[in-house]
Amino acid sequence: MNRVQHPVENSRNGGPVSRSWWIYRGTGQPLPDIRLADVLPPPPGWRAFDGGPVLPPVPAESAETDRRLGRAGRTTSRQDPHDIDMINTALLLRRPLLVTGRPGIGKSTLAYLVARELGLGRVLHWGITSRSTLRSGLYEYDAIGRAQASLGRGPAAVPDGDGTAEAPPEGGTGARIGDFVRLGPLGTALLPYELPRVLLIDELDKSDIDLPGDLLHVLENGSYDIPELVRARHHESEARVFTDDPDTTVTVTDGRVRCRAFPFVVITSNGERQFPPAFLRRCVRLDVSPPREDQLAAMIAAHFRDQEGRHDDMIRAFVERSRENGGLATDQLLNAVFLRTAGVREDDGSWGELLEALWRELSGAP
């Protein structure tokens, strides 16, 4: 059996590409003994923000990262230098990274790769639908729960971040207005953290036509107001609200949130619609190509222990089928590898039919 070659991108002198200005290296592995705060240059003056007070470190990477990337420390393949250039450009300029490409080639994976390598903790994920609005990304307010609480039928005081319960406001029922506010992924990303949070805005092209334009003000100014808290600020200037991170609360003062480190924002699109020029002007744009054979091999090695080099024939067949069918998703390859490792025999006559079912083209044709 011929082995898949694992080429390394080379510079003109024949060595591996590694630009001196890169912070993110595209290795998929955590930076060893390096703090991002020590190597990340200050932002441009027009992208500097002064929110505060600075919040504690963010939650560590979640099981979702392992599910998408495989366990840290397993075999990975270096990304293309151009892709790494654009990722670092967005990181240094504090601008959103707009990632386009056909479905299933790993656009959203970029957010998790950056978070793991740079040690930026749990990725905030905002999956876009046709009903998504700017407010749903920033925060949600439970008006019905608040009304019930005002009539004495609501919840008791909600524990604060340190485990103690806030005292009710004078004349209140035991619940504060902050108990009914939960920040969304975008709203949480714009909290005043010392280091950037990683925010994935997934499949923006599914949104209502107005959402890209609505995002402009927030992404340009790095701040937003919560009107319900603004109206209550004269009798409750500080509100303890929930965030998109599990079991986490923060204090919002006077109903305004302002970031300190602008988040690293990855916006994905399948290219199904055009975005307004004003929106595109504020983004760093990256068009992702389908993964190479060596990248697919590294993906399999990351998800399946002790399987490196055992599925090169399947990788080649997958790449050929993908080319013939106008593009397949990488998880279609992972599904086939899993069946093979689970003991499905390729000589029992059904393997070809299984591959036909698993590797069906994504155009929607029956």
mmCIF file of C-alpha atoms in Angstrom, residues 56-305:
data_model
loop_
_atom_site.group_PDB
_atom_site.id
_atom_site.type_symbol
_atom_site.label_atom_id
_atom_site.label_comp_id
_atom_site.label_asym_id
_atom_site.label_seq_id
_atom_site.Cartn_x
_atom_site.Cartn_y
_atom_site.Cartn_z
ATOM 1 C CA PRO A 56 -10.950 36.902 36.015
ATOM 2 C CA PRO A 57 -9.519 34.393 33.496
ATOM 3 C CA VAL A 58 -12.044 32.637 31.299
ATOM 4 C CA PRO A 59 -13.087 28.980 31.598
ATOM 5 C CA ALA A 60 -10.649 26.443 30.166
ATOM 6 C CA GLU A 61 -11.347 24.874 26.792
ATOM 7 C CA SER A 62 -14.404 22.671 26.868
ATOM 8 C CA ALA A 63 -15.115 19.138 25.712
ATOM 9 C CA GLU A 64 -16.447 20.741 22.531
ATOM 10 C CA THR A 65 -12.865 21.555 21.530
ATOM 11 C CA ASP A 66 -11.775 17.919 21.893
ATOM 12 C CA ARG A 67 -14.848 16.824 19.950
ATOM 13 C CA ARG A 68 -13.949 19.076 17.043
ATOM 14 C CA LEU A 69 -10.153 18.805 17.063
ATOM 15 C CA GLY A 70 -9.350 15.571 18.865
ATOM 16 C CA ARG A 71 -7.211 15.385 21.990
ATOM 17 C CA ALA A 72 -4.474 17.972 22.421
ATOM 18 C CA GLY A 73 -1.027 16.568 21.693
ATOM 19 C CA ARG A 74 -2.036 14.232 18.884
ATOM 20 C CA THR A 75 -0.730 14.514 15.326
ATOM 21 C CA THR A 76 -1.642 17.711 13.497
ATOM 22 C CA SER A 77 -0.825 19.218 10.111
ATOM 23 C CA ARG A 78 0.320 22.786 9.630
ATOM 24 C CA GLN A 79 -2.201 25.078 7.968
ATOM 25 C CA ASP A 80 -1.404 26.867 4.732
ATOM 26 C CA PRO A 81 0.844 29.928 5.263
ATOM 27 C CA HIS A 82 -1.704 32.226 3.598
ATOM 28 C CA ASP A 83 -4.392 31.101 6.060
ATOM 29 C CA ILE A 84 -2.026 31.718 8.987
ATOM 30 C CA ASP A 85 -1.186 35.144 7.550
ATOM 31 C CA MET A 86 -4.857 36.152 7.529
ATOM 32 C CA ILE A 87 -5.530 34.763 11.012
ATOM 33 C CA ASN A 88 -2.613 36.724 12.455
ATOM 34 C CA THR A 89 -3.662 39.830 10.553
ATOM 35 C CA ALA A 90 -7.118 39.696 12.151
ATOM 36 C CA LEU A 91 -5.545 39.033 15.558
ATOM 37 C CA LEU A 92 -3.169 42.001 15.350
ATOM 38 C CA LEU A 93 -5.665 44.458 13.831
ATOM 39 C CA ARG A 94 -8.448 43.388 16.232
ATOM 40 C CA ARG A 95 -10.770 42.881 13.285
ATOM 41 C CA PRO A 96 -13.271 40.059 12.633
ATOM 42 C CA LEU A 97 -12.081 37.225 10.386
ATOM 43 C CA LEU A 98 -14.669 36.441 7.695
ATOM 44 C CA VAL A 99 -14.071 32.839 6.585
ATOM 45 C CA THR A 100 -15.781 31.642 3.410
ATOM 46 C CA GLY A 101 -15.784 28.301 1.623
ATOM 47 C CA ARG A 102 -17.999 25.396 0.740
ATOM 48 C CA PRO A 103 -19.790 23.518 3.554
ATOM 49 C CA GLY A 104 -17.953 20.912 5.589
ATOM 50 C CA ILE A 105 -14.312 21.880 5.005
ATOM 51 C CA GLY A 106 -13.541 23.076 8.507
ATOM 52 C CA LYS A 107 -14.268 26.809 8.537
ATOM 53 C CA SER A 108 -15.625 26.839 12.092
ATOM 54 C CA THR A 109 -12.715 24.653 13.234
ATOM 55 C CA LEU A 110 -10.416 27.662 12.853
ATOM 56 C CA ALA A 111 -11.908 29.269 15.966
ATOM 57 C CA TYR A 112 -11.124 26.203 18.066
ATOM 58 C CA LEU A 113 -7.598 25.886 16.641
ATOM 59 C CA VAL A 114 -6.812 29.486 17.577
ATOM 60 C CA ALA A 115 -8.322 29.138 21.056
ATOM 61 C CA ARG A 116 -6.341 25.956 21.785
ATOM 62 C CA GLU A 117 -2.982 27.165 20.468
ATOM 63 C CA LEU A 118 -3.154 30.600 22.117
ATOM 64 C CA GLY A 119 -4.699 29.371 25.362
ATOM 65 C CA LEU A 120 -7.791 31.554 25.053
ATOM 66 C CA GLY A 121 -10.146 29.133 26.792
ATOM 67 C CA ARG A 122 -13.677 28.176 25.955
ATOM 68 C CA VAL A 123 -14.945 29.226 22.517
ATOM 69 C CA LEU A 124 -18.176 31.230 22.519
ATOM 70 C CA HIS A 125 -20.392 29.845 19.749
ATOM 71 C CA TRP A 126 -23.256 31.802 18.188
ATOM 72 C CA GLY A 127 -25.022 29.635 15.619
ATOM 73 C CA ILE A 128 -26.970 31.850 13.220
ATOM 74 C CA THR A 129 -30.474 31.099 11.957
ATOM 75 C CA SER A 130 -32.983 33.127 9.963
ATOM 76 C CA ARG A 131 -34.485 34.267 13.291
ATOM 77 C CA SER A 132 -31.221 35.461 14.868
ATOM 78 C CA THR A 133 -31.104 39.119 15.868
ATOM 79 C CA LEU A 134 -28.401 41.378 17.263
ATOM 80 C CA ARG A 135 -30.140 41.373 20.628
ATOM 81 C CA SER A 136 -30.207 37.552 20.797
ATOM 82 C CA GLY A 137 -26.445 37.558 20.351
ATOM 83 C CA LEU A 138 -25.945 40.253 22.988
ATOM 84 C CA TYR A 139 -28.391 39.271 25.726
ATOM 85 C CA GLU A 140 -31.787 37.870 26.615
ATOM 86 C CA TYR A 141 -34.192 39.424 29.107
ATOM 87 C CA ASP A 142 -36.897 37.329 30.767
ATOM 88 C CA ALA A 143 -39.658 39.941 30.973
ATOM 89 C CA ILE A 144 -42.302 37.390 31.947
ATOM 90 C CA GLY A 145 -40.191 36.055 34.808
ATOM 91 C CA ARG A 146 -39.542 39.615 35.968
ATOM 92 C CA ALA A 147 -43.281 40.388 35.926
ATOM 93 C CA GLN A 148 -44.065 37.236 37.904
ATOM 94 C CA ALA A 149 -41.394 38.113 40.448
ATOM 95 C CA SER A 150 -42.876 41.584 40.904
ATOM 96 C CA LEU A 151 -46.188 39.904 41.824
ATOM 97 C CA GLY A 152 -44.489 37.676 44.367
ATOM 98 C CA ARG A 153 -44.590 34.521 42.240
ATOM 99 C CA GLY A 154 -41.022 34.680 40.952
ATOM 100 C CA PRO A 155 -37.760 33.063 42.112
ATOM 101 C CA ALA A 156 -35.931 33.881 45.286
ATOM 102 C CA ALA A 157 -32.623 35.728 45.187
ATOM 103 C CA VAL A 158 -30.179 34.065 42.803
ATOM 104 C CA PRO A 159 -26.739 33.194 44.242
ATOM 105 C CA ASP A 160 -23.955 35.602 43.399
ATOM 106 C CA GLY A 161 -20.717 34.478 41.793
ATOM 107 C CA ASP A 162 -19.184 33.800 45.202
ATOM 108 C CA GLY A 163 -22.084 31.590 46.286
ATOM 109 C CA THR A 164 -23.839 34.193 48.467
ATOM 110 C CA ALA A 165 -27.278 35.544 47.687
ATOM 111 C CA GLU A 166 -27.804 39.222 47.030
ATOM 112 C CA ALA A 167 -30.176 40.989 49.362
ATOM 113 C CA PRO A 168 -33.413 42.068 47.659
ATOM 114 C CA PRO A 169 -33.860 45.728 46.781
ATOM 115 C CA GLU A 170 -35.943 47.792 49.135
ATOM 116 C CA GLY A 171 -39.581 46.857 48.737
ATOM 117 C CA GLY A 172 -38.606 43.984 46.445
ATOM 118 C CA THR A 173 -39.565 40.312 46.409
ATOM 119 C CA GLY A 174 -36.111 38.731 46.637
ATOM 120 C CA ALA A 175 -35.158 38.834 42.948
ATOM 121 C CA ARG A 176 -33.119 41.567 41.278
ATOM 122 C CA ILE A 177 -33.416 42.646 37.670
ATOM 123 C CA GLY A 178 -30.045 41.077 36.863
ATOM 124 C CA ASP A 179 -31.511 37.679 37.741
ATOM 125 C CA PHE A 180 -33.531 37.900 34.530
ATOM 126 C CA VAL A 181 -30.699 38.882 32.169
ATOM 127 C CA ARG A 182 -28.401 36.410 30.448
ATOM 128 C CA LEU A 183 -25.662 37.603 28.109
ATOM 129 C CA GLY A 184 -25.413 35.847 24.762
ATOM 130 C CA PRO A 185 -22.197 34.714 23.044
ATOM 131 C CA LEU A 186 -21.535 38.125 21.473
ATOM 132 C CA GLY A 187 -22.439 39.955 24.677
ATOM 133 C CA THR A 188 -20.119 37.730 26.716
ATOM 134 C CA ALA A 189 -17.246 38.147 24.247
ATOM 135 C CA LEU A 190 -17.399 41.931 24.720
ATOM 136 C CA LEU A 191 -16.932 41.799 28.494
ATOM 137 C CA PRO A 192 -13.700 43.431 29.774
ATOM 138 C CA TYR A 193 -11.283 40.507 29.731
ATOM 139 C CA GLU A 194 -7.515 40.950 29.799
ATOM 140 C CA LEU A 195 -7.079 38.675 26.762
ATOM 141 C CA PRO A 196 -9.365 38.287 23.745
ATOM 142 C CA ARG A 197 -12.218 35.803 23.949
ATOM 143 C CA VAL A 198 -12.721 33.653 20.851
ATOM 144 C CA LEU A 199 -16.179 34.141 19.356
ATOM 145 C CA LEU A 200 -17.507 31.973 16.519
ATOM 146 C CA ILE A 201 -20.400 33.519 14.569
ATOM 147 C CA ASP A 202 -21.341 30.485 12.532
ATOM 148 C CA GLU A 203 -22.988 30.672 9.086
ATOM 149 C CA LEU A 204 -23.861 34.360 9.007
ATOM 150 C CA ASP A 205 -25.227 33.940 5.483
ATOM 151 C CA LYS A 206 -28.279 32.198 7.034
ATOM 152 C CA SER A 207 -29.265 35.386 8.843
ATOM 153 C CA ASP A 208 -31.925 37.954 8.138
ATOM 154 C CA ILE A 209 -30.695 40.496 5.612
ATOM 155 C CA ASP A 210 -30.316 43.202 8.296
ATOM 156 C CA LEU A 211 -28.100 41.344 10.789
ATOM 157 C CA PRO A 212 -24.685 41.994 9.142
ATOM 158 C CA GLY A 213 -25.440 45.705 9.125
ATOM 159 C CA ASP A 214 -26.705 45.591 12.704
ATOM 160 C CA LEU A 215 -23.420 44.022 13.806
ATOM 161 C CA LEU A 216 -21.382 46.943 12.475
ATOM 162 C CA HIS A 217 -21.944 49.344 15.364
ATOM 163 C CA VAL A 218 -21.196 46.793 18.079
ATOM 164 C CA LEU A 219 -18.093 45.374 16.378
ATOM 165 C CA GLU A 220 -16.795 48.848 15.605
ATOM 166 C CA ASN A 221 -17.325 50.303 19.080
ATOM 167 C CA GLY A 222 -16.733 47.229 21.232
ATOM 168 C CA SER A 223 -19.601 48.140 23.523
ATOM 169 C CA TYR A 224 -23.354 47.901 23.932
ATOM 170 C CA ASP A 225 -26.132 48.895 26.335
ATOM 171 C CA ILE A 226 -28.745 46.710 27.999
ATOM 172 C CA PRO A 227 -31.771 49.064 28.026
ATOM 173 C CA GLU A 228 -33.557 47.207 30.825
ATOM 174 C CA LEU A 229 -30.559 47.748 33.115
ATOM 175 C CA VAL A 230 -30.036 51.329 31.931
ATOM 176 C CA ARG A 231 -33.601 52.190 32.967
ATOM 177 C CA ALA A 232 -33.054 50.606 36.385
ATOM 178 C CA ARG A 233 -29.635 52.182 37.042
ATOM 179 C CA HIS A 234 -30.908 54.952 39.359
ATOM 180 C CA HIS A 235 -32.074 52.473 41.991
ATOM 181 C CA GLU A 236 -29.838 49.532 41.010
ATOM 182 C CA SER A 237 -26.620 50.778 39.418
ATOM 183 C CA GLU A 238 -24.892 47.389 39.583
ATOM 184 C CA ALA A 239 -26.620 44.268 38.283
ATOM 185 C CA ARG A 240 -25.266 40.755 38.558
ATOM 186 C CA VAL A 241 -26.145 38.947 35.298
ATOM 187 C CA PHE A 242 -25.526 35.518 33.860
ATOM 188 C CA THR A 243 -23.112 35.042 30.947
ATOM 189 C CA ASP A 244 -22.940 32.512 28.129
ATOM 190 C CA ASP A 245 -20.330 30.577 30.135
ATOM 191 C CA PRO A 246 -21.927 27.883 32.313
ATOM 192 C CA ASP A 247 -22.609 28.875 35.945
ATOM 193 C CA THR A 248 -20.883 32.245 35.561
ATOM 194 C CA THR A 249 -22.121 35.701 36.533
ATOM 195 C CA VAL A 250 -20.608 39.166 36.145
ATOM 196 C CA THR A 251 -21.478 42.645 37.360
ATOM 197 C CA VAL A 252 -22.740 45.170 34.811
ATOM 198 C CA THR A 253 -22.632 48.814 35.907
ATOM 199 C CA ASP A 254 -25.233 51.330 34.694
ATOM 200 C CA GLY A 255 -26.388 48.902 32.030
ATOM 201 C CA ARG A 256 -23.318 49.334 29.796
ATOM 202 C CA VAL A 257 -20.792 46.698 28.685
ATOM 203 C CA ARG A 258 -17.477 47.723 27.119
ATOM 204 C CA CYS A 259 -14.667 45.398 26.119
ATOM 205 C CA ARG A 260 -11.021 45.760 27.046
ATOM 206 C CA ALA A 261 -9.390 43.210 24.746
ATOM 207 C CA PHE A 262 -11.403 43.055 21.525
ATOM 208 C CA PRO A 263 -12.462 39.434 20.951
ATOM 209 C CA PHE A 264 -11.027 37.269 18.197
ATOM 210 C CA VAL A 265 -14.155 36.943 16.049
ATOM 211 C CA VAL A 266 -14.460 34.204 13.423
ATOM 212 C CA ILE A 267 -17.451 34.683 11.118
ATOM 213 C CA THR A 268 -18.168 31.798 8.762
ATOM 214 C CA SER A 269 -20.142 31.870 5.536
ATOM 215 C CA ASN A 270 -20.895 29.268 2.885
ATOM 216 C CA GLY A 271 -20.898 32.012 0.271
ATOM 217 C CA GLU A 272 -24.636 31.777 -0.318
ATOM 218 C CA ARG A 273 -25.164 35.569 -0.253
ATOM 219 C CA GLN A 274 -23.346 38.865 -0.540
ATOM 220 C CA PHE A 275 -22.662 41.064 2.494
ATOM 221 C CA PRO A 276 -22.812 44.889 2.517
ATOM 222 C CA PRO A 277 -19.580 46.641 1.499
ATOM 223 C CA ALA A 278 -19.461 48.481 4.837
ATOM 224 C CA PHE A 279 -19.470 45.135 6.634
ATOM 225 C CA LEU A 280 -16.809 43.619 4.373
ATOM 226 C CA ARG A 281 -14.582 46.659 4.845
ATOM 227 C CA ARG A 282 -14.367 45.976 8.558
ATOM 228 C CA CYS A 283 -13.401 42.313 8.181
ATOM 229 C CA VAL A 284 -10.238 40.432 7.264
ATOM 230 C CA ARG A 285 -11.351 37.990 4.577
ATOM 231 C CA LEU A 286 -10.153 34.412 4.176
ATOM 232 C CA ASP A 287 -11.368 31.974 1.531
ATOM 233 C CA VAL A 288 -10.605 28.453 2.785
ATOM 234 C CA SER A 289 -9.604 25.746 0.319
ATOM 235 C CA PRO A 290 -10.562 22.070 0.733
ATOM 236 C CA PRO A 291 -8.111 20.192 2.975
ATOM 237 C CA ARG A 292 -5.121 18.441 1.408
ATOM 238 C CA GLU A 293 -4.455 14.717 1.807
ATOM 239 C CA ASP A 294 -1.882 15.317 4.547
ATOM 240 C CA GLN A 295 -4.334 17.503 6.448
ATOM 241 C CA LEU A 296 -7.011 14.823 6.226
ATOM 242 C CA ALA A 297 -4.500 12.232 7.459
ATOM 243 C CA ALA A 298 -3.623 14.461 10.415
ATOM 244 C CA MET A 299 -7.321 14.929 11.189
ATOM 245 C CA ILE A 300 -7.815 11.159 11.334
ATOM 246 C CA ALA A 301 -4.750 10.729 13.545
ATOM 247 C CA ALA A 302 -6.106 13.388 15.920
ATOM 248 C CA HIS A 303 -9.468 11.643 16.308
ATOM 249 C CA PHE A 304 -8.416 7.980 16.229
ATOM 250 C CA ARG A 305 -5.652 6.660 18.446
#
